[in-house]
């Protein structure tokens, strides 16, 4: 048995990036088995803040941005300059289809209805949008070969601007979605 501390923010969607990074740093002091941190940062700003706060060469940080075309045809939410700046910090940036929507969203947008992955995403959103994002980016990063399957990581997500959720989970490839395991909530919004 273990008693652990969880940080709860007032509401989702607010920018709690600085406070969340402090909670992640506190967790890293206690968890010597974490070697990877995933962060959902569409512009790269939150990933850059995280990198500047975590001064540990044994930790690999991977930024997951939106896919090109998410906000508009041929548009990237992250600039080439930011991708290069993150690379200089040792951070890889991944841009690809969202694991819980992707091409399935195109089908439901045209024909209506829902995809089974919509049910998975909405179930995770019952905890918080950031919990859904943390699971989603872990699937995406595993499928891209950027993080290992079966090793506990920290995954960070949020809603809108900044981040408000951090969890420890064991990621899997998307074909094994239901083997993904959440172990701890480090921080999340209460409402």
Short mmCIF file of N, CA, C and O in Angstrom, two decimals, residues 54-174:
data_model
loop_
_atom_site.label_atom_id
_atom_site.label_comp_id
_atom_site.label_asym_id
_atom_site.label_seq_id
_atom_site.Cartn_x
_atom_site.Cartn_y
_atom_site.Cartn_z
N UNK A 54 12.94 20.66 -16.41
CA UNK A 54 13.44 19.31 -16.10
C UNK A 54 14.88 19.25 -16.59
O UNK A 54 15.14 19.12 -17.78
N UNK A 55 15.80 19.33 -15.68
CA UNK A 55 17.22 19.31 -16.05
C UNK A 55 17.79 17.92 -15.73
O UNK A 55 18.50 17.75 -14.74
N UNK A 56 17.41 16.95 -16.56
CA UNK A 56 17.83 15.57 -16.31
C UNK A 56 18.03 14.89 -17.66
O UNK A 56 17.07 14.62 -18.38
N UNK A 57 19.28 14.62 -17.99
CA UNK A 57 19.59 14.02 -19.29
C UNK A 57 19.09 12.58 -19.42
O UNK A 57 19.06 12.05 -20.52
N UNK A 58 18.70 11.96 -18.30
CA UNK A 58 18.19 10.59 -18.39
C UNK A 58 16.71 10.55 -18.76
O UNK A 58 16.16 9.48 -19.01
N UNK A 59 16.06 11.71 -18.83
CA UNK A 59 14.65 11.81 -19.20
C UNK A 59 14.54 12.24 -20.66
O UNK A 59 15.11 13.25 -21.06
N UNK A 60 13.79 11.47 -21.44
CA UNK A 60 13.49 11.83 -22.82
C UNK A 60 12.12 12.48 -22.87
O UNK A 60 11.14 11.89 -22.40
N UNK A 61 12.06 13.69 -23.43
CA UNK A 61 10.78 14.39 -23.58
C UNK A 61 10.38 14.33 -25.05
O UNK A 61 11.19 14.61 -25.94
N UNK A 62 9.13 13.94 -25.28
CA UNK A 62 8.58 13.90 -26.64
C UNK A 62 7.35 14.81 -26.66
O UNK A 62 6.46 14.69 -25.81
N UNK A 63 7.33 15.73 -27.62
CA UNK A 63 6.19 16.62 -27.80
C UNK A 63 5.27 16.05 -28.86
O UNK A 63 5.72 15.63 -29.92
N UNK A 64 3.97 16.04 -28.58
CA UNK A 64 2.98 15.60 -29.56
C UNK A 64 2.11 16.80 -29.89
O UNK A 64 1.43 17.36 -29.02
N UNK A 65 2.19 17.22 -31.15
CA UNK A 65 1.41 18.36 -31.63
C UNK A 65 0.23 17.84 -32.46
O UNK A 65 0.10 16.64 -32.68
N UNK A 66 -0.60 18.75 -32.90
CA UNK A 66 -1.68 18.36 -33.81
C UNK A 66 -1.12 17.93 -35.15
O UNK A 66 -0.03 18.36 -35.55
N UNK A 67 -1.87 17.11 -35.85
CA UNK A 67 -1.49 16.76 -37.22
C UNK A 67 -1.64 17.98 -38.12
O UNK A 67 -2.43 18.88 -37.85
N UNK A 68 -0.84 18.03 -39.17
CA UNK A 68 -0.98 19.09 -40.17
C UNK A 68 -2.40 18.97 -40.74
O UNK A 68 -2.87 17.88 -41.06
N UNK A 69 -3.09 20.10 -40.83
CA UNK A 69 -4.46 20.11 -41.32
C UNK A 69 -5.49 20.11 -40.21
O UNK A 69 -6.68 20.26 -40.48
N UNK A 70 -5.08 19.97 -38.96
CA UNK A 70 -6.02 19.96 -37.84
C UNK A 70 -6.79 21.27 -37.76
O UNK A 70 -8.00 21.28 -37.61
N UNK A 71 -6.07 22.38 -37.86
CA UNK A 71 -6.70 23.70 -37.74
C UNK A 71 -7.15 24.28 -39.08
O UNK A 71 -7.98 25.18 -39.12
N UNK A 72 -6.58 23.79 -40.16
CA UNK A 72 -6.93 24.26 -41.50
C UNK A 72 -6.08 23.53 -42.52
O UNK A 72 -4.99 23.04 -42.19
N UNK A 73 -6.57 23.43 -43.73
CA UNK A 73 -5.85 22.71 -44.78
C UNK A 73 -4.40 23.17 -44.85
O UNK A 73 -4.11 24.36 -44.93
N UNK A 74 -3.50 22.20 -44.83
CA UNK A 74 -2.06 22.43 -44.97
C UNK A 74 -1.45 23.28 -43.86
O UNK A 74 -0.32 23.71 -43.98
N UNK A 75 -2.20 23.54 -42.79
CA UNK A 75 -1.69 24.37 -41.69
C UNK A 75 -1.10 23.49 -40.61
O UNK A 75 -1.65 22.45 -40.25
N UNK A 76 0.03 23.95 -40.06
CA UNK A 76 0.65 23.30 -38.92
C UNK A 76 0.51 24.24 -37.72
O UNK A 76 0.78 25.43 -37.84
N UNK A 77 0.08 23.70 -36.59
CA UNK A 77 -0.08 24.53 -35.39
C UNK A 77 1.26 24.84 -34.73
O UNK A 77 1.34 25.71 -33.87
N UNK A 78 2.30 24.10 -35.10
CA UNK A 78 3.63 24.33 -34.55
C UNK A 78 4.54 24.80 -35.69
O UNK A 78 4.50 24.25 -36.79
N UNK A 79 5.31 25.81 -35.42
CA UNK A 79 6.17 26.37 -36.47
C UNK A 79 7.43 25.53 -36.64
O UNK A 79 7.87 24.84 -35.71
N UNK A 80 8.02 25.64 -37.80
CA UNK A 80 9.30 24.96 -38.06
C UNK A 80 10.37 25.49 -37.11
O UNK A 80 11.24 24.73 -36.64
N UNK A 81 10.31 26.78 -36.81
CA UNK A 81 11.27 27.37 -35.88
C UNK A 81 11.15 26.74 -34.50
O UNK A 81 12.16 26.45 -33.85
N UNK A 82 9.91 26.53 -34.04
CA UNK A 82 9.72 25.92 -32.72
C UNK A 82 10.19 24.46 -32.74
O UNK A 82 10.81 24.00 -31.77
N UNK A 83 9.90 23.75 -33.81
CA UNK A 83 10.37 22.35 -33.90
C UNK A 83 11.89 22.30 -33.79
O UNK A 83 12.44 21.46 -33.06
N UNK A 84 12.57 23.22 -34.46
CA UNK A 84 14.03 23.28 -34.38
C UNK A 84 14.50 23.65 -32.98
O UNK A 84 15.47 23.10 -32.46
N UNK A 85 13.81 24.60 -32.34
CA UNK A 85 14.18 24.99 -30.98
C UNK A 85 14.01 23.80 -30.02
O UNK A 85 14.86 23.56 -29.16
N UNK A 86 12.93 23.06 -30.19
CA UNK A 86 12.72 21.88 -29.36
C UNK A 86 13.79 20.82 -29.62
O UNK A 86 14.30 20.20 -28.69
N UNK A 87 14.13 20.64 -30.90
CA UNK A 87 15.20 19.68 -31.24
C UNK A 87 16.51 20.08 -30.56
O UNK A 87 17.25 19.21 -30.08
N UNK A 88 16.81 21.38 -30.52
CA UNK A 88 18.02 21.85 -29.85
C UNK A 88 18.00 21.54 -28.35
O UNK A 88 19.05 21.43 -27.73
N UNK A 89 16.80 21.41 -27.79
CA UNK A 89 16.64 21.03 -26.38
C UNK A 89 16.63 19.51 -26.22
O UNK A 89 16.49 19.01 -25.10
N UNK A 90 16.71 18.78 -27.34
CA UNK A 90 16.68 17.32 -27.28
C UNK A 90 15.28 16.72 -27.33
O UNK A 90 15.09 15.55 -27.03
N UNK A 91 14.29 17.53 -27.71
CA UNK A 91 12.90 17.09 -27.75
C UNK A 91 12.49 16.77 -29.19
O UNK A 91 12.64 17.61 -30.08
N UNK A 92 11.97 15.57 -29.39
CA UNK A 92 11.39 15.23 -30.69
C UNK A 92 9.94 15.69 -30.69
O UNK A 92 9.26 15.64 -29.67
N UNK A 93 9.48 16.12 -31.87
CA UNK A 93 8.08 16.51 -32.03
C UNK A 93 7.41 15.57 -33.00
O UNK A 93 7.94 15.29 -34.07
N UNK A 94 6.25 15.07 -32.60
CA UNK A 94 5.46 14.18 -33.46
C UNK A 94 4.19 14.90 -33.89
O UNK A 94 3.50 15.50 -33.07
N UNK A 95 3.91 14.83 -35.19
CA UNK A 95 2.65 15.34 -35.74
C UNK A 95 2.03 14.20 -36.54
O UNK A 95 2.62 13.73 -37.51
N UNK A 96 0.88 13.74 -36.14
CA UNK A 96 0.21 12.64 -36.83
C UNK A 96 -1.25 12.59 -36.45
O UNK A 96 -1.71 13.35 -35.59
N UNK A 97 -1.97 11.67 -37.09
CA UNK A 97 -3.40 11.54 -36.82
C UNK A 97 -3.66 11.25 -35.36
O UNK A 97 -2.95 10.47 -34.73
N UNK A 98 -4.71 11.84 -34.84
CA UNK A 98 -5.11 11.56 -33.46
C UNK A 98 -5.62 10.13 -33.37
O UNK A 98 -6.40 9.68 -34.20
N UNK A 99 -5.17 9.43 -32.35
CA UNK A 99 -5.52 8.02 -32.20
C UNK A 99 -7.02 7.80 -32.03
O UNK A 99 -7.55 6.78 -32.47
N UNK A 100 -7.72 8.73 -31.37
CA UNK A 100 -9.14 8.53 -31.12
C UNK A 100 -10.06 9.18 -32.14
O UNK A 100 -11.27 9.12 -32.00
N UNK A 101 -9.49 9.84 -33.14
CA UNK A 101 -10.37 10.42 -34.16
C UNK A 101 -9.81 10.15 -35.55
O UNK A 101 -10.32 9.31 -36.26
N UNK A 102 -8.75 10.83 -35.93
CA UNK A 102 -8.13 10.58 -37.22
C UNK A 102 -9.12 10.54 -38.37
O UNK A 102 -10.04 11.34 -38.46
N UNK A 103 -8.95 9.57 -39.23
CA UNK A 103 -9.81 9.43 -40.42
C UNK A 103 -11.25 9.08 -40.05
O UNK A 103 -12.18 9.42 -40.77
N UNK A 104 -11.43 8.44 -38.89
CA UNK A 104 -12.80 8.10 -38.47
C UNK A 104 -13.64 9.36 -38.30
O UNK A 104 -14.85 9.35 -38.55
N UNK A 105 -13.01 10.48 -37.89
CA UNK A 105 -13.74 11.73 -37.73
C UNK A 105 -14.28 12.21 -39.08
O UNK A 105 -15.38 12.74 -39.16
N UNK A 106 -13.51 12.00 -40.14
CA UNK A 106 -13.99 12.37 -41.47
C UNK A 106 -15.24 11.60 -41.86
O UNK A 106 -16.15 12.15 -42.49
N UNK A 107 -15.31 10.34 -41.49
CA UNK A 107 -16.49 9.51 -41.79
C UNK A 107 -17.69 9.99 -40.99
O UNK A 107 -18.78 10.19 -41.54
N UNK A 108 -17.50 10.21 -39.68
CA UNK A 108 -18.64 10.64 -38.86
C UNK A 108 -19.08 12.06 -39.21
O UNK A 108 -20.27 12.38 -39.12
N UNK A 109 -18.14 12.92 -39.62
CA UNK A 109 -18.52 14.27 -40.04
C UNK A 109 -19.40 14.22 -41.28
O UNK A 109 -20.32 15.02 -41.42
N UNK A 110 -19.12 13.30 -42.18
CA UNK A 110 -19.88 13.22 -43.44
C UNK A 110 -21.20 12.47 -43.26
O UNK A 110 -22.24 12.89 -43.76
N UNK A 111 -21.17 11.34 -42.54
CA UNK A 111 -22.33 10.46 -42.49
C UNK A 111 -23.07 10.46 -41.15
O UNK A 111 -24.11 9.84 -41.02
N UNK A 112 -22.51 11.13 -40.16
CA UNK A 112 -23.14 11.14 -38.84
C UNK A 112 -22.77 9.90 -38.04
O UNK A 112 -21.92 9.12 -38.44
N UNK A 113 -23.44 9.75 -36.93
CA UNK A 113 -23.15 8.61 -36.07
C UNK A 113 -21.90 8.83 -35.25
O UNK A 113 -21.47 9.95 -35.02
N UNK A 114 -21.32 7.73 -34.83
CA UNK A 114 -20.12 7.81 -34.01
C UNK A 114 -19.25 6.59 -34.28
O UNK A 114 -19.71 5.57 -34.78
N UNK A 115 -18.02 6.73 -33.95
CA UNK A 115 -17.04 5.66 -34.05
C UNK A 115 -16.91 5.02 -32.67
O UNK A 115 -17.09 5.69 -31.66
N UNK A 116 -16.59 3.74 -32.59
CA UNK A 116 -16.34 3.14 -31.28
C UNK A 116 -15.25 3.89 -30.50
O UNK A 116 -15.30 3.95 -29.26
N UNK A 117 -14.31 4.50 -31.21
CA UNK A 117 -13.27 5.27 -30.53
C UNK A 117 -13.82 6.54 -29.89
O UNK A 117 -13.25 7.05 -28.93
N UNK A 118 -14.94 7.06 -30.41
CA UNK A 118 -15.60 8.20 -29.76
C UNK A 118 -16.06 7.80 -28.36
O UNK A 118 -15.98 8.61 -27.43
N UNK A 119 -16.53 6.57 -28.21
CA UNK A 119 -16.98 6.08 -26.90
C UNK A 119 -15.79 5.99 -25.94
O UNK A 119 -15.88 6.40 -24.79
N UNK A 120 -14.66 5.47 -26.43
CA UNK A 120 -13.45 5.39 -25.60
C UNK A 120 -13.04 6.79 -25.17
O UNK A 120 -12.79 7.04 -23.98
N UNK A 121 -12.97 7.72 -26.13
CA UNK A 121 -12.54 9.09 -25.81
C UNK A 121 -13.49 9.74 -24.81
O UNK A 121 -13.04 10.37 -23.84
N UNK A 122 -14.79 9.61 -25.02
CA UNK A 122 -15.74 10.23 -24.10
C UNK A 122 -15.69 9.59 -22.72
O UNK A 122 -15.89 10.28 -21.71
N UNK A 123 -15.40 8.31 -22.64
CA UNK A 123 -15.26 7.66 -21.33
C UNK A 123 -14.07 8.23 -20.58
O UNK A 123 -14.17 8.56 -19.39
N UNK A 124 -12.94 8.41 -21.26
CA UNK A 124 -11.77 9.00 -20.61
C UNK A 124 -12.01 10.45 -20.23
O UNK A 124 -11.52 10.92 -19.20
N UNK A 125 -12.79 11.17 -21.04
CA UNK A 125 -13.11 12.57 -20.71
C UNK A 125 -13.95 12.68 -19.44
O UNK A 125 -14.05 13.75 -18.85
N UNK A 126 -14.57 11.58 -19.01
CA UNK A 126 -15.32 11.60 -17.75
C UNK A 126 -14.38 11.91 -16.59
O UNK A 126 -14.81 12.46 -15.57
N UNK A 127 -13.10 11.57 -16.72
CA UNK A 127 -12.10 11.95 -15.73
C UNK A 127 -11.66 13.39 -16.00
O UNK A 127 -11.77 14.24 -15.14
N UNK A 128 -11.17 13.62 -17.21
CA UNK A 128 -10.85 14.97 -17.67
C UNK A 128 -10.42 14.88 -19.13
O UNK A 128 -10.01 13.81 -19.60
N UNK A 129 -10.50 16.00 -19.80
CA UNK A 129 -10.04 16.04 -21.19
C UNK A 129 -8.56 15.67 -21.26
O UNK A 129 -8.11 14.97 -22.16
N UNK A 130 -7.80 16.12 -20.28
CA UNK A 130 -6.38 15.84 -20.24
C UNK A 130 -6.06 14.36 -20.08
O UNK A 130 -5.06 13.87 -20.59
N UNK A 131 -6.90 13.61 -19.34
CA UNK A 131 -6.71 12.16 -19.21
C UNK A 131 -6.89 11.51 -20.58
O UNK A 131 -6.11 10.63 -20.97
N UNK A 132 -7.90 11.95 -21.32
CA UNK A 132 -8.11 11.43 -22.68
C UNK A 132 -6.90 11.73 -23.54
O UNK A 132 -6.39 10.87 -24.26
N UNK A 133 -6.40 12.95 -23.47
CA UNK A 133 -5.25 13.35 -24.28
C UNK A 133 -4.02 12.54 -23.90
O UNK A 133 -3.26 12.09 -24.77
N UNK A 134 -3.79 12.32 -22.61
CA UNK A 134 -2.63 11.54 -22.16
C UNK A 134 -2.66 10.13 -22.75
O UNK A 134 -1.63 9.62 -23.23
N UNK A 135 -3.81 9.50 -22.72
CA UNK A 135 -3.93 8.16 -23.31
C UNK A 135 -3.70 8.21 -24.82
O UNK A 135 -2.96 7.39 -25.38
N UNK A 136 -4.31 9.18 -25.46
CA UNK A 136 -4.24 9.30 -26.91
C UNK A 136 -2.82 9.53 -27.41
O UNK A 136 -2.35 8.86 -28.33
N UNK A 137 -2.10 10.46 -26.77
CA UNK A 137 -0.75 10.74 -27.24
C UNK A 137 0.20 9.58 -26.96
O UNK A 137 1.17 9.38 -27.69
N UNK A 138 -0.10 8.80 -25.92
CA UNK A 138 0.76 7.64 -25.65
C UNK A 138 0.59 6.59 -26.75
O UNK A 138 1.58 5.98 -27.17
N UNK A 139 -0.62 6.39 -27.22
CA UNK A 139 -0.85 5.48 -28.34
C UNK A 139 -0.13 5.98 -29.60
O UNK A 139 0.53 5.21 -30.30
N UNK A 140 -0.26 7.27 -29.85
CA UNK A 140 0.35 7.86 -31.04
C UNK A 140 1.87 7.74 -31.00
O UNK A 140 2.50 7.36 -32.00
N UNK A 141 2.47 8.04 -29.86
CA UNK A 141 3.93 8.00 -29.74
C UNK A 141 4.45 6.57 -29.81
O UNK A 141 5.52 6.32 -30.38
N UNK A 142 3.72 5.63 -29.24
CA UNK A 142 4.12 4.21 -29.35
C UNK A 142 4.07 3.76 -30.81
O UNK A 142 4.99 3.11 -31.29
N UNK A 143 2.98 4.09 -31.49
CA UNK A 143 2.84 3.69 -32.89
C UNK A 143 3.92 4.31 -33.77
O UNK A 143 4.29 3.73 -34.79
N UNK A 144 4.44 5.46 -33.38
CA UNK A 144 5.51 6.13 -34.13
C UNK A 144 6.89 5.64 -33.72
O UNK A 144 7.89 6.07 -34.29
N UNK A 145 6.95 4.78 -32.70
CA UNK A 145 8.23 4.26 -32.24
C UNK A 145 9.04 5.25 -31.41
O UNK A 145 10.24 5.08 -31.25
N UNK A 146 8.38 6.26 -30.86
CA UNK A 146 9.08 7.29 -30.10
C UNK A 146 9.21 6.97 -28.61
O UNK A 146 10.03 7.57 -27.92
N UNK A 147 8.37 6.08 -28.12
CA UNK A 147 8.47 5.60 -26.74
C UNK A 147 8.27 4.09 -26.76
O UNK A 147 7.62 3.56 -27.65
N UNK A 148 8.81 3.42 -25.75
CA UNK A 148 8.68 1.96 -25.74
C UNK A 148 7.33 1.51 -25.18
O UNK A 148 6.76 2.16 -24.30
N UNK A 149 6.84 0.41 -25.70
CA UNK A 149 5.66 -0.25 -25.16
C UNK A 149 6.06 -0.91 -23.84
O UNK A 149 7.17 -1.44 -23.72
N UNK A 150 5.18 -0.88 -22.86
CA UNK A 150 5.38 -1.65 -21.66
C UNK A 150 6.24 -1.02 -20.59
O UNK A 150 6.52 -1.65 -19.57
N UNK A 151 6.66 0.22 -20.76
CA UNK A 151 7.49 0.90 -19.77
C UNK A 151 6.71 2.10 -19.23
O UNK A 151 6.17 2.89 -20.00
N UNK A 152 6.65 2.24 -17.91
CA UNK A 152 5.90 3.35 -17.32
C UNK A 152 6.49 4.69 -17.75
O UNK A 152 7.71 4.87 -17.76
N UNK A 153 5.60 5.61 -18.12
CA UNK A 153 5.97 6.95 -18.55
C UNK A 153 5.07 7.96 -17.86
O UNK A 153 4.06 7.59 -17.26
N UNK A 154 5.43 9.22 -17.97
CA UNK A 154 4.52 10.31 -17.60
C UNK A 154 3.95 10.87 -18.90
O UNK A 154 4.69 11.15 -19.84
N UNK A 155 2.63 11.02 -18.94
CA UNK A 155 1.96 11.62 -20.09
C UNK A 155 1.20 12.85 -19.60
O UNK A 155 0.49 12.79 -18.59
N UNK A 156 1.37 13.95 -20.34
CA UNK A 156 0.81 15.25 -19.94
C UNK A 156 -0.12 15.75 -21.04
O UNK A 156 0.24 15.76 -22.22
N UNK A 157 -1.30 16.20 -20.64
CA UNK A 157 -2.25 16.74 -21.61
C UNK A 157 -3.06 17.86 -20.99
O UNK A 157 -2.82 18.29 -19.87
N UNK A 158 -4.03 18.32 -21.74
CA UNK A 158 -4.89 19.39 -21.25
C UNK A 158 -5.98 19.67 -22.26
O UNK A 158 -6.31 18.84 -23.10
N UNK A 159 -6.51 20.86 -22.16
CA UNK A 159 -7.57 21.28 -23.07
C UNK A 159 -7.37 22.76 -23.34
O UNK A 159 -7.17 23.54 -22.42
N UNK A 160 -7.41 23.12 -24.59
CA UNK A 160 -7.24 24.52 -25.01
C UNK A 160 -5.79 24.95 -24.82
O UNK A 160 -4.91 24.36 -25.42
N UNK A 161 -5.52 25.91 -23.95
CA UNK A 161 -4.17 26.46 -23.81
C UNK A 161 -3.47 25.89 -22.59
O UNK A 161 -4.06 25.80 -21.52
N UNK A 162 -2.23 25.51 -22.76
CA UNK A 162 -1.46 24.96 -21.66
C UNK A 162 -1.90 23.55 -21.32
O UNK A 162 -2.66 22.92 -22.05
N UNK A 163 -1.39 23.06 -20.20
CA UNK A 163 -1.69 21.70 -19.78
C UNK A 163 -2.21 21.70 -18.34
O UNK A 163 -1.88 22.59 -17.56
N UNK A 164 -3.03 20.69 -18.02
CA UNK A 164 -3.63 20.62 -16.69
C UNK A 164 -3.70 19.21 -16.13
O UNK A 164 -4.27 18.99 -15.07
N UNK A 165 -3.13 18.23 -16.84
CA UNK A 165 -3.23 16.84 -16.42
C UNK A 165 -1.92 16.13 -16.64
O UNK A 165 -1.30 16.28 -17.69
N UNK A 166 -1.50 15.34 -15.65
CA UNK A 166 -0.33 14.47 -15.80
C UNK A 166 -0.64 13.14 -15.13
O UNK A 166 -1.21 13.11 -14.03
N UNK A 167 -0.30 12.06 -15.81
CA UNK A 167 -0.53 10.72 -15.30
C UNK A 167 0.70 9.86 -15.52
O UNK A 167 1.53 10.16 -16.39
N UNK A 168 0.80 8.81 -14.74
CA UNK A 168 1.78 7.77 -15.03
C UNK A 168 0.99 6.61 -15.62
O UNK A 168 -0.02 6.18 -15.06
N UNK A 169 1.43 6.17 -16.78
CA UNK A 169 0.75 5.07 -17.46
C UNK A 169 1.77 4.17 -18.14
O UNK A 169 2.92 4.55 -18.33
N UNK A 170 1.31 2.99 -18.51
CA UNK A 170 2.10 2.09 -19.34
C UNK A 170 1.48 2.08 -20.72
O UNK A 170 0.35 1.62 -20.88
N UNK A 171 2.20 2.61 -21.72
CA UNK A 171 1.62 2.73 -23.05
C UNK A 171 1.69 1.43 -23.84
O UNK A 171 2.47 0.53 -23.52
N UNK A 172 0.85 1.38 -24.86
CA UNK A 172 0.79 0.25 -25.79
C UNK A 172 0.62 0.79 -27.21
O UNK A 172 0.30 1.96 -27.40
N UNK A 173 0.81 -0.06 -28.18
CA UNK A 173 0.46 0.30 -29.55
C UNK A 173 -1.06 0.34 -29.65
O UNK A 173 -1.77 -0.35 -28.91
N UNK A 174 -1.58 1.13 -30.58
CA UNK A 174 -3.03 1.33 -30.67
C UNK A 174 -3.79 0.03 -30.92
O UNK A 174 -4.93 -0.11 -30.48
#
